[in-house]
Amino acid sequence: MLAILVGLVVVAAMLWLGRWVYERRADRLAGQIIGAVAGERPDRLPRVVRDFAKRNGADPEARVSHVEFGQSVKMRLRRGAPWVTLWGWQWSGVRQPGFLWKAGRELWKDVAHIRVLDGFLNGRGFLEVYLLGALPMVRARGADISKGEAMRYLAELVWVPDAILENGAIRWTVVGERHVAASLGDARVVFEFDAGGDIIGVQAKDRPLRAPKGEPQTREWIGTFERYSWVGGRRMPTKAEVGYVYPDGYEAYWRGEITAYHLRH
């Protein structure tokens, strides 16, 4: 009996330590976004892009350094898997490209079933998944991960209109009557605007993903945005979905709704 109690105490201590390490790492990574210095502003922007940012509340005089927002998420952890409900909290850079997504699912009270850190910082992407909030399951790095996370940062500019006016690292190109490409290095996505000037979709021809055995590949990647509303001082789509196009058709893997939004100065 004593051995069982000692074992339970050791396991609880290991989980507590793992959770502490996870939280400290998340705080440190978020600090890189919070402390980012201002870069150069864009030289020029397509009119439809500038109008979108301003109509949705972006204001260069507000001197926003980054934004933070909460999400309610449903996600497939692999193709064909059932949907899993997660909470999400994200830091997104305004002055420099970068984001950190902290997400998880609770098993019981403060005991986590899963914890995720997904991000793009200093030009490099990463994905980390922890079982029970403490035990590392996935640690993904590499050029393909960096490109995919850069594409995510670009796609999520719909939630960070201030970055459109502030972040000169992004290159914008009109590619159609209602389509504008945004590029960051070799990462490129194309936004679709509706007749009123709102972004309703995003697409990339070659977003990387890892196959079941871990080998990198690329697929067409599609996102949709809807239900625009004012939240925390900015107007944005409060509902979104993203997925890949496979040889047998499209499959979504992420659906989310904005639950909170904060401008940080």
PDB file of C-alpha atoms in Angstrom:
ATOM      1  CA  MET A   1       0.000   0.000   0.000  1.00  0.00           C
ATOM      2  CA  LEU A   2       2.811   2.371   0.897  1.00  0.00           C
ATOM      3  CA  ALA A   3       4.524   1.654  -2.410  1.00  0.00           C
ATOM      4  CA  ILE A   4       1.329   2.528  -4.289  1.00  0.00           C
ATOM      5  CA  LEU A   5       0.979   5.812  -2.389  1.00  0.00           C
ATOM      6  CA  VAL A   6       4.620   6.685  -3.038  1.00  0.00           C
ATOM      7  CA  GLY A   7       4.125   5.884  -6.715  1.00  0.00           C
ATOM      8  CA  LEU A   8       1.079   8.125  -6.931  1.00  0.00           C
ATOM      9  CA  VAL A   9       2.945  10.956  -5.247  1.00  0.00           C
ATOM     10  CA  VAL A  10       5.867  10.582  -7.663  1.00  0.00           C
ATOM     11  CA  VAL A  11       3.536  10.590 -10.677  1.00  0.00           C
ATOM     12  CA  ALA A  12       1.665  13.638  -9.378  1.00  0.00           C
ATOM     13  CA  ALA A  13       4.962  15.440  -8.774  1.00  0.00           C
ATOM     14  CA  MET A  14       6.169  14.618 -12.289  1.00  0.00           C
ATOM     15  CA  LEU A  15       2.935  15.890 -13.812  1.00  0.00           C
ATOM     16  CA  TRP A  16       3.088  19.061 -11.739  1.00  0.00           C
ATOM     17  CA  LEU A  17       6.710  19.647 -12.762  1.00  0.00           C
ATOM     18  CA  GLY A  18       5.886  18.983 -16.410  1.00  0.00           C
ATOM     19  CA  ARG A  19       2.973  21.424 -16.284  1.00  0.00           C
ATOM     20  CA  TRP A  20       5.225  24.028 -14.648  1.00  0.00           C
ATOM     21  CA  VAL A  21       7.864  23.577 -17.362  1.00  0.00           C
ATOM     22  CA  TYR A  22       5.165  23.854 -20.054  1.00  0.00           C
ATOM     23  CA  GLU A  23       3.761  27.071 -18.591  1.00  0.00           C
ATOM     24  CA  ARG A  24       7.219  28.609 -18.193  1.00  0.00           C
ATOM     25  CA  ARG A  25       8.063  27.764 -21.801  1.00  0.00           C
ATOM     26  CA  ALA A  26       4.798  29.264 -23.033  1.00  0.00           C
ATOM     27  CA  ASP A  27       5.460  32.459 -21.061  1.00  0.00           C
ATOM     28  CA  ARG A  28       8.983  32.715 -22.443  1.00  0.00           C
ATOM     29  CA  LEU A  29       7.865  32.226 -26.044  1.00  0.00           C
ATOM     30  CA  ALA A  30       4.993  34.695 -25.655  1.00  0.00           C
ATOM     31  CA  GLY A  31       7.493  37.188 -24.274  1.00  0.00           C
ATOM     32  CA  GLN A  32       9.276  37.242 -27.624  1.00  0.00           C
ATOM     33  CA  ILE A  33       6.098  38.525 -29.252  1.00  0.00           C
ATOM     34  CA  ILE A  34       5.300  40.955 -26.454  1.00  0.00           C
ATOM     35  CA  GLY A  35       8.809  42.430 -26.589  1.00  0.00           C
ATOM     36  CA  ALA A  36       9.148  42.688 -30.378  1.00  0.00           C
ATOM     37  CA  VAL A  37      10.465  46.027 -31.595  1.00  0.00           C
ATOM     38  CA  ALA A  38       8.744  47.976 -34.333  1.00  0.00           C
ATOM     39  CA  GLY A  39       9.921  47.343 -37.866  1.00  0.00           C
ATOM     40  CA  GLU A  40       9.334  49.233 -41.074  1.00  0.00           C
ATOM     41  CA  ARG A  41       5.795  49.916 -42.181  1.00  0.00           C
ATOM     42  CA  PRO A  42       4.638  48.820 -45.648  1.00  0.00           C
ATOM     43  CA  ASP A  43       5.627  51.154 -48.466  1.00  0.00           C
ATOM     44  CA  ARG A  44       2.337  50.612 -50.233  1.00  0.00           C
ATOM     45  CA  LEU A  45      -0.736  48.458 -49.853  1.00  0.00           C
ATOM     46  CA  PRO A  46      -3.422  47.490 -52.361  1.00  0.00           C
ATOM     47  CA  ARG A  47      -6.437  49.684 -51.746  1.00  0.00           C
ATOM     48  CA  VAL A  48      -8.740  46.765 -50.926  1.00  0.00           C
ATOM     49  CA  VAL A  49      -6.263  45.568 -48.275  1.00  0.00           C
ATOM     50  CA  ARG A  50      -5.809  49.003 -46.708  1.00  0.00           C
ATOM     51  CA  ASP A  51      -9.563  49.610 -46.705  1.00  0.00           C
ATOM     52  CA  PHE A  52     -10.154  46.226 -45.061  1.00  0.00           C
ATOM     53  CA  ALA A  53      -7.713  47.017 -42.237  1.00  0.00           C
ATOM     54  CA  LYS A  54      -9.087  50.504 -41.585  1.00  0.00           C
ATOM     55  CA  ARG A  55     -12.741  49.468 -41.782  1.00  0.00           C
ATOM     56  CA  ASN A  56     -12.036  46.833 -39.168  1.00  0.00           C
ATOM     57  CA  GLY A  57     -10.520  49.305 -36.739  1.00  0.00           C
ATOM     58  CA  ALA A  58      -6.772  49.247 -37.457  1.00  0.00           C
ATOM     59  CA  ASP A  59      -5.149  52.486 -36.355  1.00  0.00           C
ATOM     60  CA  PRO A  60      -1.389  53.164 -36.688  1.00  0.00           C
ATOM     61  CA  GLU A  61      -1.680  55.898 -34.059  1.00  0.00           C
ATOM     62  CA  ALA A  62      -2.907  53.356 -31.501  1.00  0.00           C
ATOM     63  CA  ARG A  63       0.618  51.886 -31.364  1.00  0.00           C
ATOM     64  CA  VAL A  64      -0.585  48.325 -30.813  1.00  0.00           C
ATOM     65  CA  SER A  65       2.381  46.011 -30.191  1.00  0.00           C
ATOM     66  CA  HIS A  66       0.506  42.700 -30.348  1.00  0.00           C
ATOM     67  CA  VAL A  67      -2.935  41.213 -29.857  1.00  0.00           C
ATOM     68  CA  GLU A  68      -4.172  38.325 -27.730  1.00  0.00           C
ATOM     69  CA  PHE A  69      -7.353  36.376 -28.344  1.00  0.00           C
ATOM     70  CA  GLY A  70      -9.210  33.371 -27.043  1.00  0.00           C
ATOM     71  CA  GLN A  71     -10.786  30.641 -29.116  1.00  0.00           C
ATOM     72  CA  SER A  72     -13.175  27.737 -28.787  1.00  0.00           C
ATOM     73  CA  VAL A  73     -11.809  25.097 -31.146  1.00  0.00           C
ATOM     74  CA  LYS A  74     -12.754  21.764 -32.652  1.00  0.00           C
ATOM     75  CA  MET A  75      -9.823  19.952 -34.229  1.00  0.00           C
ATOM     76  CA  ARG A  76      -8.941  16.670 -35.888  1.00  0.00           C
ATOM     77  CA  LEU A  77      -5.555  15.508 -34.622  1.00  0.00           C
ATOM     78  CA  ARG A  78      -5.103  13.320 -37.704  1.00  0.00           C
ATOM     79  CA  ARG A  79      -6.965  12.767 -40.947  1.00  0.00           C
ATOM     80  CA  GLY A  80     -10.305  11.058 -40.491  1.00  0.00           C
ATOM     81  CA  ALA A  81     -10.134  11.266 -36.702  1.00  0.00           C
ATOM     82  CA  PRO A  82     -13.106  12.416 -34.625  1.00  0.00           C
ATOM     83  CA  TRP A  83     -13.336  16.065 -33.647  1.00  0.00           C
ATOM     84  CA  VAL A  84     -11.706  17.047 -30.345  1.00  0.00           C
ATOM     85  CA  THR A  85     -12.781  20.162 -28.444  1.00  0.00           C
ATOM     86  CA  LEU A  86      -9.953  22.437 -27.292  1.00  0.00           C
ATOM     87  CA  TRP A  87      -9.584  25.855 -25.723  1.00  0.00           C
ATOM     88  CA  GLY A  88      -7.073  28.154 -27.379  1.00  0.00           C
ATOM     89  CA  TRP A  89      -5.231  31.349 -26.503  1.00  0.00           C
ATOM     90  CA  GLN A  90      -3.063  33.150 -29.037  1.00  0.00           C
ATOM     91  CA  TRP A  91      -0.506  35.933 -29.089  1.00  0.00           C
ATOM     92  CA  SER A  92      -0.031  37.483 -32.556  1.00  0.00           C
ATOM     93  CA  GLY A  93       2.577  40.043 -33.506  1.00  0.00           C
ATOM     94  CA  VAL A  94       1.686  43.380 -35.043  1.00  0.00           C
ATOM     95  CA  ARG A  95       5.121  44.960 -35.507  1.00  0.00           C
ATOM     96  CA  GLN A  96       6.939  41.789 -36.548  1.00  0.00           C
ATOM     97  CA  PRO A  97       5.744  38.450 -37.965  1.00  0.00           C
ATOM     98  CA  GLY A  98       5.096  35.946 -35.217  1.00  0.00           C
ATOM     99  CA  PHE A  99       2.478  34.107 -33.201  1.00  0.00           C
ATOM    100  CA  LEU A 100       2.143  31.614 -30.376  1.00  0.00           C
ATOM    101  CA  TRP A 101      -0.925  29.399 -30.016  1.00  0.00           C
ATOM    102  CA  LYS A 102      -1.407  27.761 -26.644  1.00  0.00           C
ATOM    103  CA  ALA A 103      -4.187  25.201 -26.597  1.00  0.00           C
ATOM    104  CA  GLY A 104      -5.413  22.308 -24.537  1.00  0.00           C
ATOM    105  CA  ARG A 105      -8.133  20.023 -23.363  1.00  0.00           C
ATOM    106  CA  GLU A 106      -8.852  19.284 -19.730  1.00  0.00           C
ATOM    107  CA  LEU A 107      -9.188  15.726 -18.505  1.00  0.00           C
ATOM    108  CA  TRP A 108     -10.372  16.592 -14.989  1.00  0.00           C
ATOM    109  CA  LYS A 109     -10.190  19.968 -13.254  1.00  0.00           C
ATOM    110  CA  ASP A 110      -6.547  21.155 -13.583  1.00  0.00           C
ATOM    111  CA  VAL A 111      -5.320  17.854 -15.023  1.00  0.00           C
ATOM    112  CA  ALA A 112      -4.793  18.292 -18.762  1.00  0.00           C
ATOM    113  CA  HIS A 113      -5.500  15.606 -21.321  1.00  0.00           C
ATOM    114  CA  ILE A 114      -3.426  17.406 -23.924  1.00  0.00           C
ATOM    115  CA  ARG A 115      -1.495  20.648 -24.265  1.00  0.00           C
ATOM    116  CA  VAL A 116      -0.241  22.266 -27.482  1.00  0.00           C
ATOM    117  CA  LEU A 117       2.282  24.976 -28.312  1.00  0.00           C
ATOM    118  CA  ASP A 118       2.194  26.002 -31.971  1.00  0.00           C
ATOM    119  CA  GLY A 119       4.075  29.018 -33.231  1.00  0.00           C
ATOM    120  CA  PHE A 120       6.229  31.048 -35.557  1.00  0.00           C
ATOM    121  CA  LEU A 121       9.017  33.130 -33.996  1.00  0.00           C
ATOM    122  CA  ASN A 122      12.108  34.713 -35.522  1.00  0.00           C
ATOM    123  CA  GLY A 123      11.389  33.094 -38.879  1.00  0.00           C
ATOM    124  CA  ARG A 124      11.099  29.559 -37.496  1.00  0.00           C
ATOM    125  CA  GLY A 125       8.025  27.452 -36.883  1.00  0.00           C
ATOM    126  CA  PHE A 126       7.413  24.729 -34.345  1.00  0.00           C
ATOM    127  CA  LEU A 127       4.703  22.413 -33.061  1.00  0.00           C
ATOM    128  CA  GLU A 128       4.814  20.766 -29.631  1.00  0.00           C
ATOM    129  CA  VAL A 129       2.187  18.440 -28.157  1.00  0.00           C
ATOM    130  CA  TYR A 130       2.211  17.249 -24.537  1.00  0.00           C
ATOM    131  CA  LEU A 131       0.229  14.352 -23.079  1.00  0.00           C
ATOM    132  CA  LEU A 132      -1.335  15.099 -19.691  1.00  0.00           C
ATOM    133  CA  GLY A 133       0.078  18.596 -20.098  1.00  0.00           C
ATOM    134  CA  ALA A 134       3.554  17.356 -19.238  1.00  0.00           C
ATOM    135  CA  LEU A 135       4.845  14.436 -21.317  1.00  0.00           C
ATOM    136  CA  PRO A 136       6.228  15.453 -24.753  1.00  0.00           C
ATOM    137  CA  MET A 137       4.518  13.564 -27.591  1.00  0.00           C
ATOM    138  CA  VAL A 138       5.403  15.687 -30.630  1.00  0.00           C
ATOM    139  CA  ARG A 139       8.239  18.133 -31.251  1.00  0.00           C
ATOM    140  CA  ALA A 140       8.127  19.198 -34.901  1.00  0.00           C
ATOM    141  CA  ARG A 141      10.725  21.516 -36.437  1.00  0.00           C
ATOM    142  CA  GLY A 142      12.236  22.075 -39.865  1.00  0.00           C
ATOM    143  CA  ALA A 143      11.885  24.113 -43.046  1.00  0.00           C
ATOM    144  CA  ASP A 144       8.491  22.616 -43.880  1.00  0.00           C
ATOM    145  CA  ILE A 145       7.112  23.440 -40.431  1.00  0.00           C
ATOM    146  CA  SER A 146       8.461  26.995 -40.661  1.00  0.00           C
ATOM    147  CA  LYS A 147       6.825  27.553 -44.044  1.00  0.00           C
ATOM    148  CA  GLY A 148       3.502  26.152 -42.847  1.00  0.00           C
ATOM    149  CA  GLU A 149       3.488  28.315 -39.717  1.00  0.00           C
ATOM    150  CA  ALA A 150       4.391  31.411 -41.745  1.00  0.00           C
ATOM    151  CA  MET A 151       1.359  30.678 -43.921  1.00  0.00           C
ATOM    152  CA  ARG A 152      -0.770  30.420 -40.796  1.00  0.00           C
ATOM    153  CA  TYR A 153       0.468  33.813 -39.591  1.00  0.00           C
ATOM    154  CA  LEU A 154      -0.460  35.345 -42.943  1.00  0.00           C
ATOM    155  CA  ALA A 155      -3.889  33.677 -43.075  1.00  0.00           C
ATOM    156  CA  GLU A 156      -4.715  34.941 -39.595  1.00  0.00           C
ATOM    157  CA  LEU A 157      -4.106  38.582 -40.467  1.00  0.00           C
ATOM    158  CA  VAL A 158      -7.902  38.746 -40.706  1.00  0.00           C
ATOM    159  CA  TRP A 159      -7.754  38.738 -36.882  1.00  0.00           C
ATOM    160  CA  VAL A 160      -4.865  41.220 -36.687  1.00  0.00           C
ATOM    161  CA  PRO A 161      -5.802  44.150 -38.966  1.00  0.00           C
ATOM    162  CA  ASP A 162      -3.249  46.403 -37.255  1.00  0.00           C
ATOM    163  CA  ALA A 163      -0.455  44.159 -38.562  1.00  0.00           C
ATOM    164  CA  ILE A 164      -1.620  44.829 -42.119  1.00  0.00           C
ATOM    165  CA  LEU A 165      -0.789  48.521 -41.669  1.00  0.00           C
ATOM    166  CA  GLU A 166       2.274  48.025 -39.444  1.00  0.00           C
ATOM    167  CA  ASN A 167       4.174  44.972 -40.662  1.00  0.00           C
ATOM    168  CA  GLY A 168       6.434  45.890 -43.570  1.00  0.00           C
ATOM    169  CA  ALA A 169       7.845  42.363 -43.814  1.00  0.00           C
ATOM    170  CA  ILE A 170       4.664  41.254 -45.606  1.00  0.00           C
ATOM    171  CA  ARG A 171       4.491  41.710 -49.371  1.00  0.00           C
ATOM    172  CA  TRP A 172       1.085  42.248 -50.995  1.00  0.00           C
ATOM    173  CA  THR A 173       0.224  41.595 -54.660  1.00  0.00           C
ATOM    174  CA  VAL A 174      -3.112  41.922 -56.439  1.00  0.00           C
ATOM    175  CA  VAL A 175      -3.667  38.692 -58.377  1.00  0.00           C
ATOM    176  CA  GLY A 176      -7.317  39.025 -59.419  1.00  0.00           C
ATOM    177  CA  GLU A 177     -10.420  41.170 -59.247  1.00  0.00           C
ATOM    178  CA  ARG A 178     -11.124  40.055 -55.684  1.00  0.00           C
ATOM    179  CA  HIS A 179      -7.913  38.217 -54.835  1.00  0.00           C
ATOM    180  CA  VAL A 180      -4.740  39.518 -53.182  1.00  0.00           C
ATOM    181  CA  ALA A 181      -1.634  37.497 -52.306  1.00  0.00           C
ATOM    182  CA  ALA A 182       0.318  38.027 -49.082  1.00  0.00           C
ATOM    183  CA  SER A 183       3.900  36.727 -48.911  1.00  0.00           C
ATOM    184  CA  LEU A 184       6.490  36.272 -46.205  1.00  0.00           C
ATOM    185  CA  GLY A 185       9.687  34.784 -47.597  1.00  0.00           C
ATOM    186  CA  ASP A 186       8.684  31.662 -49.531  1.00  0.00           C
ATOM    187  CA  ALA A 187       5.324  31.451 -47.754  1.00  0.00           C
ATOM    188  CA  ARG A 188       2.410  32.762 -49.799  1.00  0.00           C
ATOM    189  CA  VAL A 189      -1.362  32.757 -49.348  1.00  0.00           C
ATOM    190  CA  VAL A 190      -4.119  34.299 -51.456  1.00  0.00           C
ATOM    191  CA  PHE A 191      -7.058  36.094 -49.822  1.00  0.00           C
ATOM    192  CA  GLU A 192     -10.510  36.235 -51.373  1.00  0.00           C
ATOM    193  CA  PHE A 193     -12.611  39.370 -50.789  1.00  0.00           C
ATOM    194  CA  ASP A 194     -16.360  39.627 -51.148  1.00  0.00           C
ATOM    195  CA  ALA A 195     -18.159  42.483 -52.915  1.00  0.00           C
ATOM    196  CA  GLY A 196     -18.194  44.500 -49.687  1.00  0.00           C
ATOM    197  CA  GLY A 197     -14.450  44.227 -49.161  1.00  0.00           C
ATOM    198  CA  ASP A 198     -14.429  41.612 -46.393  1.00  0.00           C
ATOM    199  CA  ILE A 199     -12.056  38.658 -46.531  1.00  0.00           C
ATOM    200  CA  ILE A 200     -14.108  35.474 -46.822  1.00  0.00           C
ATOM    201  CA  GLY A 201     -11.446  32.946 -47.751  1.00  0.00           C
ATOM    202  CA  VAL A 202      -7.758  32.116 -47.954  1.00  0.00           C
ATOM    203  CA  GLN A 203      -5.924  29.568 -50.064  1.00  0.00           C
ATOM    204  CA  ALA A 204      -2.402  28.231 -50.544  1.00  0.00           C
ATOM    205  CA  LYS A 205      -1.364  25.780 -53.240  1.00  0.00           C
ATOM    206  CA  ASP A 206       1.543  24.230 -51.382  1.00  0.00           C
ATOM    207  CA  ARG A 207       1.138  24.267 -47.612  1.00  0.00           C
ATOM    208  CA  PRO A 208       3.329  21.588 -46.012  1.00  0.00           C
ATOM    209  CA  LEU A 209       1.939  18.864 -43.798  1.00  0.00           C
ATOM    210  CA  ARG A 210       3.391  15.708 -42.304  1.00  0.00           C
ATOM    211  CA  ALA A 211       2.193  12.350 -43.651  1.00  0.00           C
ATOM    212  CA  PRO A 212       1.217   9.615 -41.164  1.00  0.00           C
ATOM    213  CA  LYS A 213       4.769   8.200 -41.235  1.00  0.00           C
ATOM    214  CA  GLY A 214       6.257  11.656 -40.707  1.00  0.00           C
ATOM    215  CA  GLU A 215       7.499  12.426 -44.200  1.00  0.00           C
ATOM    216  CA  PRO A 216       6.809  16.000 -45.399  1.00  0.00           C
ATOM    217  CA  GLN A 217       4.438  16.662 -48.291  1.00  0.00           C
ATOM    218  CA  THR A 218       2.407  19.592 -49.599  1.00  0.00           C
ATOM    219  CA  ARG A 219      -1.312  19.980 -50.240  1.00  0.00           C
ATOM    220  CA  GLU A 220      -3.698  22.704 -51.272  1.00  0.00           C
ATOM    221  CA  TRP A 221      -4.875  24.449 -48.103  1.00  0.00           C
ATOM    222  CA  ILE A 222      -8.203  26.281 -47.842  1.00  0.00           C
ATOM    223  CA  GLY A 223      -9.696  28.479 -45.144  1.00  0.00           C
ATOM    224  CA  THR A 224     -13.064  30.209 -44.850  1.00  0.00           C
ATOM    225  CA  PHE A 225     -14.105  33.137 -42.638  1.00  0.00           C
ATOM    226  CA  GLU A 226     -17.574  34.267 -41.637  1.00  0.00           C
ATOM    227  CA  ARG A 227     -19.744  36.029 -39.058  1.00  0.00           C
ATOM    228  CA  TYR A 228     -17.942  39.381 -38.846  1.00  0.00           C
ATOM    229  CA  SER A 229     -18.467  41.234 -35.582  1.00  0.00           C
ATOM    230  CA  TRP A 230     -16.778  43.804 -33.340  1.00  0.00           C
ATOM    231  CA  VAL A 231     -14.800  42.180 -30.522  1.00  0.00           C
ATOM    232  CA  GLY A 232     -12.430  44.004 -28.176  1.00  0.00           C
ATOM    233  CA  GLY A 233     -12.164  47.073 -30.364  1.00  0.00           C
ATOM    234  CA  ARG A 234     -11.664  45.394 -33.737  1.00  0.00           C
ATOM    235  CA  ARG A 235     -14.033  43.968 -36.334  1.00  0.00           C
ATOM    236  CA  MET A 236     -13.213  40.451 -37.486  1.00  0.00           C
ATOM    237  CA  PRO A 237     -14.657  37.130 -38.614  1.00  0.00           C
ATOM    238  CA  THR A 238     -15.570  35.324 -35.416  1.00  0.00           C
ATOM    239  CA  LYS A 239     -15.888  31.924 -37.066  1.00  0.00           C
ATOM    240  CA  ALA A 240     -13.373  30.114 -39.282  1.00  0.00           C
ATOM    241  CA  GLU A 241     -12.515  26.728 -40.770  1.00  0.00           C
ATOM    242  CA  VAL A 242      -9.376  25.374 -42.454  1.00  0.00           C
ATOM    243  CA  GLY A 243      -8.580  22.115 -44.195  1.00  0.00           C
ATOM    244  CA  TYR A 244      -6.560  20.374 -46.881  1.00  0.00           C
ATOM    245  CA  VAL A 245      -7.530  19.167 -50.333  1.00  0.00           C
ATOM    246  CA  TYR A 246      -6.594  15.495 -50.772  1.00  0.00           C
ATOM    247  CA  PRO A 247      -6.813  13.407 -53.944  1.00  0.00           C
ATOM    248  CA  ASP A 248     -10.267  12.255 -52.803  1.00  0.00           C
ATOM    249  CA  GLY A 249     -11.494  15.703 -51.786  1.00  0.00           C
ATOM    250  CA  TYR A 250     -11.436  18.414 -49.133  1.00  0.00           C
ATOM    251  CA  GLU A 251     -11.319  17.627 -45.424  1.00  0.00           C
ATOM    252  CA  ALA A 252     -11.427  20.234 -42.658  1.00  0.00           C
ATOM    253  CA  TYR A 253      -9.222  19.708 -39.615  1.00  0.00           C
ATOM    254  CA  TRP A 254      -9.748  22.953 -37.650  1.00  0.00           C
ATOM    255  CA  ARG A 255     -12.863  24.920 -36.773  1.00  0.00           C
ATOM    256  CA  GLY A 256     -12.819  27.792 -34.341  1.00  0.00           C
ATOM    257  CA  GLU A 257     -14.691  30.741 -32.916  1.00  0.00           C
ATOM    258  CA  ILE A 258     -13.275  33.880 -31.322  1.00  0.00           C
ATOM    259  CA  THR A 259     -14.310  34.152 -27.672  1.00  0.00           C
ATOM    260  CA  ALA A 260     -12.196  37.130 -26.486  1.00  0.00           C
ATOM    261  CA  TYR A 261      -9.896  39.732 -28.001  1.00  0.00           C
ATOM    262  CA  HIS A 262      -7.419  42.205 -26.472  1.00  0.00           C
ATOM    263  CA  LEU A 263      -5.232  44.941 -27.950  1.00  0.00           C
ATOM    264  CA  ARG A 264      -1.863  45.231 -26.206  1.00  0.00           C
ATOM    265  CA  HIS A 265       0.277  48.361 -26.291  1.00  0.00           C
TER     266      HIS A 265
END
